[in-house]
XYZ file of C-alpha atoms in Angstrom:
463
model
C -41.953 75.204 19.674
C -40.873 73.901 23.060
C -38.584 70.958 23.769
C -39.963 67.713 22.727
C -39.484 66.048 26.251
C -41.853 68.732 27.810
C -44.315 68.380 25.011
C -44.483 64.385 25.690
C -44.423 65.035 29.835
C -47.359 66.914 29.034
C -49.463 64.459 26.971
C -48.886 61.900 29.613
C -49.969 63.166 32.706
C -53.143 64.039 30.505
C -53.787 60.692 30.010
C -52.752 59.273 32.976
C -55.547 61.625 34.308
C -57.720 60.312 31.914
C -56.609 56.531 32.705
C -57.113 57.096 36.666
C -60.800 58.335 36.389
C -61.230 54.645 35.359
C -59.149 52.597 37.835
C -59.247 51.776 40.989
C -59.724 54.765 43.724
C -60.334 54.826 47.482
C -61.149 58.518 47.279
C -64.846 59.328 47.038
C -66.064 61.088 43.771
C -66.695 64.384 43.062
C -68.961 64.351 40.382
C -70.405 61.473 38.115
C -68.803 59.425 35.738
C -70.940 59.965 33.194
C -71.911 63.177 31.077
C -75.350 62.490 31.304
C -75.636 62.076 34.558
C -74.100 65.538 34.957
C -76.686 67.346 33.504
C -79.034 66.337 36.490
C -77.523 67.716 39.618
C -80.062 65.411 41.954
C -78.782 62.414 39.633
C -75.035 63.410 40.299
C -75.342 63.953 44.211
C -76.906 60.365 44.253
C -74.202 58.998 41.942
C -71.768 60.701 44.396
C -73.638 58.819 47.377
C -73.683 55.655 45.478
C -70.070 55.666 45.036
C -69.304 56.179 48.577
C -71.668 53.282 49.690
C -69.577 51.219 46.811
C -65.982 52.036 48.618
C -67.573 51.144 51.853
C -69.039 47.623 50.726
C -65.201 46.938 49.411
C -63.446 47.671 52.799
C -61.900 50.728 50.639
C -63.582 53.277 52.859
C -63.829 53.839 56.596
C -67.359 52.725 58.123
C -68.527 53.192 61.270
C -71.085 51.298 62.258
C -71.560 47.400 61.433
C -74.391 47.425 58.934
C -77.410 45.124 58.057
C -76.718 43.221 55.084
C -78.123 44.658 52.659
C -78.011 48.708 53.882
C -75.005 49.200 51.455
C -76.241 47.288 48.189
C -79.476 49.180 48.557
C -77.499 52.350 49.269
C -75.909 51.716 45.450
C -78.964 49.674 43.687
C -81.792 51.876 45.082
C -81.319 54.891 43.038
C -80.245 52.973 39.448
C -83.971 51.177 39.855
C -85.974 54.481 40.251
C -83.806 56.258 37.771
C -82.575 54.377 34.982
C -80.070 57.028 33.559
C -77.703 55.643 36.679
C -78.026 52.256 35.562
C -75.053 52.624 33.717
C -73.103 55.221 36.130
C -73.206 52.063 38.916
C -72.104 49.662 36.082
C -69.308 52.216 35.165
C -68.418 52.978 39.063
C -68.363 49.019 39.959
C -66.104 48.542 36.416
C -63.928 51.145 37.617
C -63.285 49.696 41.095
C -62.530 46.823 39.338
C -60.272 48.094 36.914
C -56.272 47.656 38.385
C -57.469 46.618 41.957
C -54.645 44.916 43.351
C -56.234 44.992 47.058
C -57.373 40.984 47.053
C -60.448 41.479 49.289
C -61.708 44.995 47.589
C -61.572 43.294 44.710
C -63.421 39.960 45.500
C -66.387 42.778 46.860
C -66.363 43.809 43.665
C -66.757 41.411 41.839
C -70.112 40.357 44.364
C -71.170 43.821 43.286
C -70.862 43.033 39.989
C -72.794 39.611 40.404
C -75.570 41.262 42.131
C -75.745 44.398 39.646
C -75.906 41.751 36.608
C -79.308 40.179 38.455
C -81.107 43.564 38.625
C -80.419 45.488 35.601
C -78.685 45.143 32.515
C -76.761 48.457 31.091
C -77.682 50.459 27.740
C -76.507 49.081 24.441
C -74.014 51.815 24.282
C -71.948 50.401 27.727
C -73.177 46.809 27.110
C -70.342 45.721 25.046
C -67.837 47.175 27.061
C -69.116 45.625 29.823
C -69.168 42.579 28.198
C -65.629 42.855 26.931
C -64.566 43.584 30.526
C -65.665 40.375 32.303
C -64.831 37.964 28.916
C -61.428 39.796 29.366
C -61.420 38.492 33.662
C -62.638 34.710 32.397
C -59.985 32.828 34.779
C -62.569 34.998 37.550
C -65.066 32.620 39.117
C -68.008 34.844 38.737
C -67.180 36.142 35.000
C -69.404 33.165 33.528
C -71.977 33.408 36.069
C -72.228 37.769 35.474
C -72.412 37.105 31.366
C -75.114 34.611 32.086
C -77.263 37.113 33.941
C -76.919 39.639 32.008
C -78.226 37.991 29.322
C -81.032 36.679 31.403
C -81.536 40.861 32.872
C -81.755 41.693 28.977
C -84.363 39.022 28.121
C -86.226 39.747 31.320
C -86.190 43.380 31.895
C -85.025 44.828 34.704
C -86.150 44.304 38.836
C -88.170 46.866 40.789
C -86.474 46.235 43.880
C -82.617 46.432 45.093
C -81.032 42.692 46.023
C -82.884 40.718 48.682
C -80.913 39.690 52.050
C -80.946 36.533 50.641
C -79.256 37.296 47.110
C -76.508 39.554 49.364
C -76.029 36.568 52.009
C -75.220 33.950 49.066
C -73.162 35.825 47.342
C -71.081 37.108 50.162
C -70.892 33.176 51.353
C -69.430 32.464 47.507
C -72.152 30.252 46.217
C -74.111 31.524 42.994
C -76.589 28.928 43.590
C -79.987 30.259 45.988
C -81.807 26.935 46.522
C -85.467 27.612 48.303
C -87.119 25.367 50.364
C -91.193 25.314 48.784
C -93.750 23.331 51.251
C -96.715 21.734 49.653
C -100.327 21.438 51.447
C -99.413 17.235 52.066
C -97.175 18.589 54.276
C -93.797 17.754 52.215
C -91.079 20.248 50.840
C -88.757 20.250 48.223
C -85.635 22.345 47.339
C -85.717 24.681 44.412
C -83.307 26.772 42.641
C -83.944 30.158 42.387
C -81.849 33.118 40.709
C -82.068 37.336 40.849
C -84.023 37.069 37.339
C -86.463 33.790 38.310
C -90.102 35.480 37.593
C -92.902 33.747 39.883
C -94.504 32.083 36.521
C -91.459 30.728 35.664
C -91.142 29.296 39.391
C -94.581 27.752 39.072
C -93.223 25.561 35.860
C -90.536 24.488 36.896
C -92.710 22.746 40.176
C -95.359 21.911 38.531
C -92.449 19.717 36.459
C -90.857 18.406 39.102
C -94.062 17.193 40.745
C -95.194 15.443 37.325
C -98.577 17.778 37.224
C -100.464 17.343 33.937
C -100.620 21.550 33.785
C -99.469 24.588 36.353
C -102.769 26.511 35.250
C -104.578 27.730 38.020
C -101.238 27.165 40.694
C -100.077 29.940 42.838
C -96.715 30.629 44.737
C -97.860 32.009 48.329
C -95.616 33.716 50.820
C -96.057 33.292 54.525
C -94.770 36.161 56.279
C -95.519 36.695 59.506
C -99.527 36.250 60.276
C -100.736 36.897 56.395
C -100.461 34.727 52.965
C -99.975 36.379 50.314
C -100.461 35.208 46.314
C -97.209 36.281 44.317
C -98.298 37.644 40.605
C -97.035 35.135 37.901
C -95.288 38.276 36.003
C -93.410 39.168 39.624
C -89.420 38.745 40.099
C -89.799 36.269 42.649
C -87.280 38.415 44.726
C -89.024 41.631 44.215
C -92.078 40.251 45.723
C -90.724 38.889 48.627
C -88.689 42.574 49.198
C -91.458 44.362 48.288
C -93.512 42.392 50.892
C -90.491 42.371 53.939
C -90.399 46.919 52.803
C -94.287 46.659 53.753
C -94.349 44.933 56.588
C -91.372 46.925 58.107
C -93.158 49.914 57.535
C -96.363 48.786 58.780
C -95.110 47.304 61.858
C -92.232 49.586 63.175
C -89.843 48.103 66.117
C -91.630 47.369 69.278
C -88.640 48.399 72.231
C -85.800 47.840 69.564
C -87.320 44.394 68.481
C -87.530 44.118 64.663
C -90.327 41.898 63.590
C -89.600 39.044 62.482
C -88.858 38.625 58.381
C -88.532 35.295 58.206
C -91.107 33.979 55.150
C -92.050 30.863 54.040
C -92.799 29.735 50.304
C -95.982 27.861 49.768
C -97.230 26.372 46.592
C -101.385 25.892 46.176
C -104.117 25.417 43.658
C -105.676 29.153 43.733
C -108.068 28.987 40.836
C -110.104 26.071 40.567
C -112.322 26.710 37.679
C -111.055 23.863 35.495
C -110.060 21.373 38.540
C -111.645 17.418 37.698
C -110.968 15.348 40.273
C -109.623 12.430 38.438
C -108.169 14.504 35.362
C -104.561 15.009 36.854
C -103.838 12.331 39.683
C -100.450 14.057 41.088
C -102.742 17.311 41.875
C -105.461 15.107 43.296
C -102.948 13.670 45.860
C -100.579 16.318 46.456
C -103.084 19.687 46.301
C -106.812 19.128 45.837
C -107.226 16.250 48.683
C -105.354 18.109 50.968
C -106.953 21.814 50.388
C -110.649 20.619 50.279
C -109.969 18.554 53.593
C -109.730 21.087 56.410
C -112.484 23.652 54.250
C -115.437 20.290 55.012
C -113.633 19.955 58.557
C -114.808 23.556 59.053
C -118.458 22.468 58.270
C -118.399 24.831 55.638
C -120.490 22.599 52.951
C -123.780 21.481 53.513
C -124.072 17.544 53.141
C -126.058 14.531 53.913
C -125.310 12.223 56.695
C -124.874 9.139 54.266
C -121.918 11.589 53.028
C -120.466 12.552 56.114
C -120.015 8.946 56.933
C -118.708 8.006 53.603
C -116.218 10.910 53.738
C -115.767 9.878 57.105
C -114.175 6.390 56.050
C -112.388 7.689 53.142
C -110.631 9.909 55.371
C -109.575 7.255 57.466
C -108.571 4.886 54.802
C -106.035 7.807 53.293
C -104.659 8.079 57.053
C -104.389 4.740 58.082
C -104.994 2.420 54.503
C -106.182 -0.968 55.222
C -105.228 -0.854 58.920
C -107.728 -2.251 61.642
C -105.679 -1.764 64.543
C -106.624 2.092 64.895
C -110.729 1.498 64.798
C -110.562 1.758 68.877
C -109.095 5.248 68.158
C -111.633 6.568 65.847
C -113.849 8.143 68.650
C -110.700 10.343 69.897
C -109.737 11.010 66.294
C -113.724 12.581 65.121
C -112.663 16.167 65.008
C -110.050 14.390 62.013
C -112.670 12.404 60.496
C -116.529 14.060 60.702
C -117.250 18.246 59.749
C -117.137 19.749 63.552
C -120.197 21.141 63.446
C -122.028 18.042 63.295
C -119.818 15.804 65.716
C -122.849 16.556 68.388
C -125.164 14.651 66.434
C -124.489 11.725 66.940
C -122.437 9.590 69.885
C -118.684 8.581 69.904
C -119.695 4.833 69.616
C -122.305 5.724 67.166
C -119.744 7.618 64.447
C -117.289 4.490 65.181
C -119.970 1.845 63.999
C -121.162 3.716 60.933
C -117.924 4.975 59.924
C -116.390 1.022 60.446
C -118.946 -0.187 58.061
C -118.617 2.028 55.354
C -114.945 1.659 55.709
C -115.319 -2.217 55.292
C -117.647 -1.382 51.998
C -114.705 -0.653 50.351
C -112.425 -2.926 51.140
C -108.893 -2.919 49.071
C -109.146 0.868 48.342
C -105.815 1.920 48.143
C -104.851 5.694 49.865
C -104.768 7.446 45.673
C -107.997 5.658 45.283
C -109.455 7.028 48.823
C -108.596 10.598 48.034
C -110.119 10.519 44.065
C -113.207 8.824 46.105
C -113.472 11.825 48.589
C -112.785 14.110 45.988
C -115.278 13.066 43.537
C -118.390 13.235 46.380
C -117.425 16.809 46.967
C -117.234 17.714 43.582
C -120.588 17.370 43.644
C -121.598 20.038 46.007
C -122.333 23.509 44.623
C -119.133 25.176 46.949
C -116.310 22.693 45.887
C -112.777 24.907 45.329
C -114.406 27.849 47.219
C -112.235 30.215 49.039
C -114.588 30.708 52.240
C -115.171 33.593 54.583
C -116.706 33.879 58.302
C -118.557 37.063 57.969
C -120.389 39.597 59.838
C -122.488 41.773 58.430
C -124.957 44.588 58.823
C -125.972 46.009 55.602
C -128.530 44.027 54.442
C -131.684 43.413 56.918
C -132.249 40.004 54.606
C -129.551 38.397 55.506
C -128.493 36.943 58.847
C -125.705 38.988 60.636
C -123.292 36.007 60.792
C -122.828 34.128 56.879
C -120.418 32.591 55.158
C -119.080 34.107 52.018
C -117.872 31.705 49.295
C -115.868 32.471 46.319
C -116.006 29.695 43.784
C -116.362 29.293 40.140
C -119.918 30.161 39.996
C -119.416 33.766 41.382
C -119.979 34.781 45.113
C -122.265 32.676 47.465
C -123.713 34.123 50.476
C -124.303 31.009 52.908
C -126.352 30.790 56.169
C -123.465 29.563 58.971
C -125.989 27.584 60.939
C -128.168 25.769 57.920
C -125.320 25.786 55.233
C -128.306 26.716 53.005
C -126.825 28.288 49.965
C -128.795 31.856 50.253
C -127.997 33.262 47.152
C -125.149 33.234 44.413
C -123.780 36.385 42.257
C -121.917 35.623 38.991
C -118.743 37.748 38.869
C -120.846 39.764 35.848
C -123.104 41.434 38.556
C -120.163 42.011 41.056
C -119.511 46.011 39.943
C -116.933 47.303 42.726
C -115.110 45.561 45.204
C -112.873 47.278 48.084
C -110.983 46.020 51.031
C -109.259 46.831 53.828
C -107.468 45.204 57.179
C -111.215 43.845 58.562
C -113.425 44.101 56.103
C -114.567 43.951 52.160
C -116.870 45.822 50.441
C -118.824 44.246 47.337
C -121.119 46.286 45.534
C -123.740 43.540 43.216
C -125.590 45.051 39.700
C -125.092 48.800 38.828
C -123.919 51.587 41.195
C -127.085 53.556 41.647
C -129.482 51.065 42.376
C -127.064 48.233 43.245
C -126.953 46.747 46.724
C -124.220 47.206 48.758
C -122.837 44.724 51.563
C -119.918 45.413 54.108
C -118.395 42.283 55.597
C -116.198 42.135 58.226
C -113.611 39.210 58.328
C -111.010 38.195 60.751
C -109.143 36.759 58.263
C-alpha cells in the first residue's frame, strides 16, 4: 500500500477541488453547476453566459462598456424565467460567489443579486433548504432578513415572468429594500405606496383602496401612463412584470429615433374601471375622490344628452365644488363656461345669460357643502342612460343606417351607438349579442348576434 502521507495528500486536493467548485471564483465557468443542467447543452451554454454576466455585475470580471442598469441582471434572470431547470443553477452560481468572498465590494453585489433573485423566483425544494441555511447562517448581513422574507413571499406567490425592473435594480444598488411609488388619483392628489418584487396588482388595489377609507376596491383599476397610451394592469399581474412587460413593448415598437431612446418614464394611476355596481351615495370617499371627478370631464365633452334645467343645475353644482359658498368669483363665471356648461351647448345661450341662470340655481341651494355638491351632481347623472360609460368618437362606414360620425358608449347596459350631433341614444347591444370583438392601433371591430347573419361595424378611433 503506499505511504500514508501520499494517500492523505491525495484525498485532499480531491476535496479541495470539490470545496472550490463552490467558493468564490473570478474565472468564468466551464460547464454548469448542476447535473441537470448538463444534460441540456443549450441550458449549459446559457448557464455558462449567466455566470459570466454574474462576475461582471460583481466587479470580478473585466467589462468594457458602461452598461444600462439592468443589461447584466437580465443577462442572469432572463434565462432562469423561460427555463425553470436554471432557476436553481443561478441560485447555486450567486451562493457560490458568495461562499468565502473576501473582496468587500464583490461581495456586497452579491448579496444585491441575491436580493433581487429572492423577488423573482424561489428555488426547488431540493436547494431550498440549503439556501435557506446559507443566508440564516450570514444573519449579522443586512439583506439576510429581507432575502428569507421574499422567498417566502416568491413561494406563496409563484414566480415573475419578467427579469428585475430598472427600478428594483436602482433601489437595491442605492441600499434601500424599500420601493415606495408615487400613485395619482383623478382629484388630482398622490400618495406614496410601498411596493415590493412580489406585490401582485390586486394586492396593490387593497392596500389603496385601505388607505383611502373606500367601502370596497371592486370594480378599481391600477393604470399605467406610459408615454401617449393608458393601460389597465390585470389584478393577477406582478405589478413589476407589467410595467417591464409594457417598457419591452414599447421599446420594440418604437425603436431609437437618431440615438434618442424614447422616453420610459410611466406614471401609476388609480380609477374606477367597472362601474356596474357604482351608487352615488353608497361609498362617499369614491364619490369624492373617483366618481365626481371621472364623470366630470366625460359631460364637459357633451357626451350625454340632457335638459337645459340640468345643464344649469350641474352648472351650479360644479361651481359650488370649485369655489363652495364663495360670491366673489360670480364676475368670473362667463370666462370660466368651458369649466362649468357641456361645450357643445355653450353657443346656446349668451355669457351673461349662463351667469344669471347658473347664479340662481346656485343661490337655490344655499349651505351645500363641496361632498354634498358632488353626491348632488352625481345623483342627476345617474339618471341618464350613459352614466360610467367609457366613450368613443367614432367614424364609421359599415353600416349605411348609421351616421358616419357616432359616439360609441360602453356602459353597464352593453354597447350604445349615439348620434354626436343629437346625443340621441340610437341603439344599445347587451354584451350577450356582442359575438367577436377585434382591435387594432385605429380601429375596433364588433361583430353583434351570430357570425353568419350578424352585422358587422368597423370603427375607427383616435384614441
Amino acid at each position: 500500500p503506499p505511504p500514508k502521507h501520499t494517500l492523505s495528500r491525495v484525498m485532499i486536493t480531491k476535496n479541495r477541488g470539490k470545496d472550490k467548485l463552490w467558493s468564490y471564483t473570478r474565472e468564468p465557468i466551464k460547464q454548469p453547476l448542476l447535473k441537470k443542467v448538463l444534460s441540456s447543452e443549450e441550458l449549459s451554454q446559457e448557464a455558462c453566459m449567466a455566470f459570466i454576466a454574474i462576475l461582471k455585475y460583481m466587479g470580478d470580471y473585466p467589462s468594457k462598456r458602461t452598461r444600462s442598469v439592468n443589461e447584466l441582471t437580465d443577462q442572469i434572470f432572463e434565462g432562469a424565467l423561460k427555463a425553470e431547470a436554471l432557476r436553481d443553477e443561478i441560485y447555486s452560481q450567486v451562493l457560490k460567489q458568495l461562499t468565502d468572498n473576501h473582496v468587500k465590494y464583490s461581495e456586497e453585489k452579491g448579496w444585491e443579486l441575491l436580493w433581487l433573485c429572492t423577488g423573482l423566483f424561489a428555488p426547488s425544494n431540493v436547494l431550498l433548504l440549503h439556501v435557506q441555511r446559507f443566508v440564516q447562517s450570514r444573519k449579522h448581513h443586512p439583506l439576510a432578513n429581507d432575502c428569507l422574507q421574499r422567498l417566502q413571499k416568491a413561494l406563496r406567490n409563484g414566480s415573475r415572468r419578467y427579469p428585475p425592473h430598472l427600478v428594483e435594480v436602482e433601489a437595491i444598488q442605492h441600499k434601500t429594500t424599500q420601493i415606495f411609488h408615487k400613485v395619482y388619483f383623478p382629484d388630482d392628489t398622490d400618495e406614496a405606496f410601498e411596493v415590493e418584487s412580489g406585490t401582485k396588482a390586486k394586492d396593490f388595489c387593497q392596500s389603496i383602496s385601505k388607505r383611502l377609507l373606500l367601502k370596497s376596491p371592486e370594480g378599481f383599476s391600477l393604470f399605467i401612463k406610459i408615454s401617449d397610451k393608458v393601460i389597465s394592469v390585470p389584478e393577477g399581474d406582478f405589478f413589476f412584470d407589467f410595467v417591464r412587460h409594457l417598457t419591452d413593448w414599447i421599446k420594440k415598437a418604437r425603436p431609437a429615433k437618431d440615438g434618442l431612446v424614447p422616453s420610459l418614464t410611466y406614471q401609476v394611476f388609480f380609477m374606477k374601471k367597472l362601474w356596474t355596481n357604482t351608487t352615488p351615495g353608497k361609498d362617499s370617499m369614491a364619490d369624492s375622490i373617483f366618481h365626481y371627478y371621472q364623470e366630470l370631464p366625460k359631460y364637459l365633452r357633451g357626451y350625454h344628452k340632457c335638459t337645459r334645467e340640468e345643464v344649469l343645475q350641474l352648472g351650479a353644482l360644479i361651481y359650488r365644488v370649485k369655489f363652495e359658498d364663495d360670491k366673489s368669483c360670480f364676475p368670473n363665471i362667463t370666462k370660466l363656461l368651458k369649466d362649468l356648461v357641456p361645450e357643445p351647448l355653450i353657443r346656446q345661450l349668451s355669457p351673461d345669460d349662463w351667469k344669471r341662470s347658473i347664479v340662481a340655481y346656485f343661490n337655490k341651494h344655499a349651505g351645500k357643502t363641496r361632498e354634498e355638491a358632488k353626491l348632488a351632481f352625481l345623483k342627476i347623472i345617474f339618471r341618464w342612460p350613459t352614466f360610467g360609460s367609457a366613450f368613443f368618437e367614432v367614424k364609421q362606414t359599415t353600416d349605411p343606417n348609421y351616421p358616419e360620425l357616432l359616439l360609441v358608449a360602453i356602459n353597464k347596459h352593453g354597447i350604445s351607438l349615439i348620434d354626436r350631433k343629437s346625443k340621441d341614444v340610437l341603439i344599445t347591444h347587451p354584451f350577450t349579442k356582442i359575438s367577436n370583438w377585434s382591435s387594432g392601433n385605429t380601429y375596433f371591430h364588433i361583430t353583434i348576434g351570430n357570425l353568419v347573419r350578424g352585422s358587422k361595424l368597423l370603427c375607427e378611433t383616435s384614441l
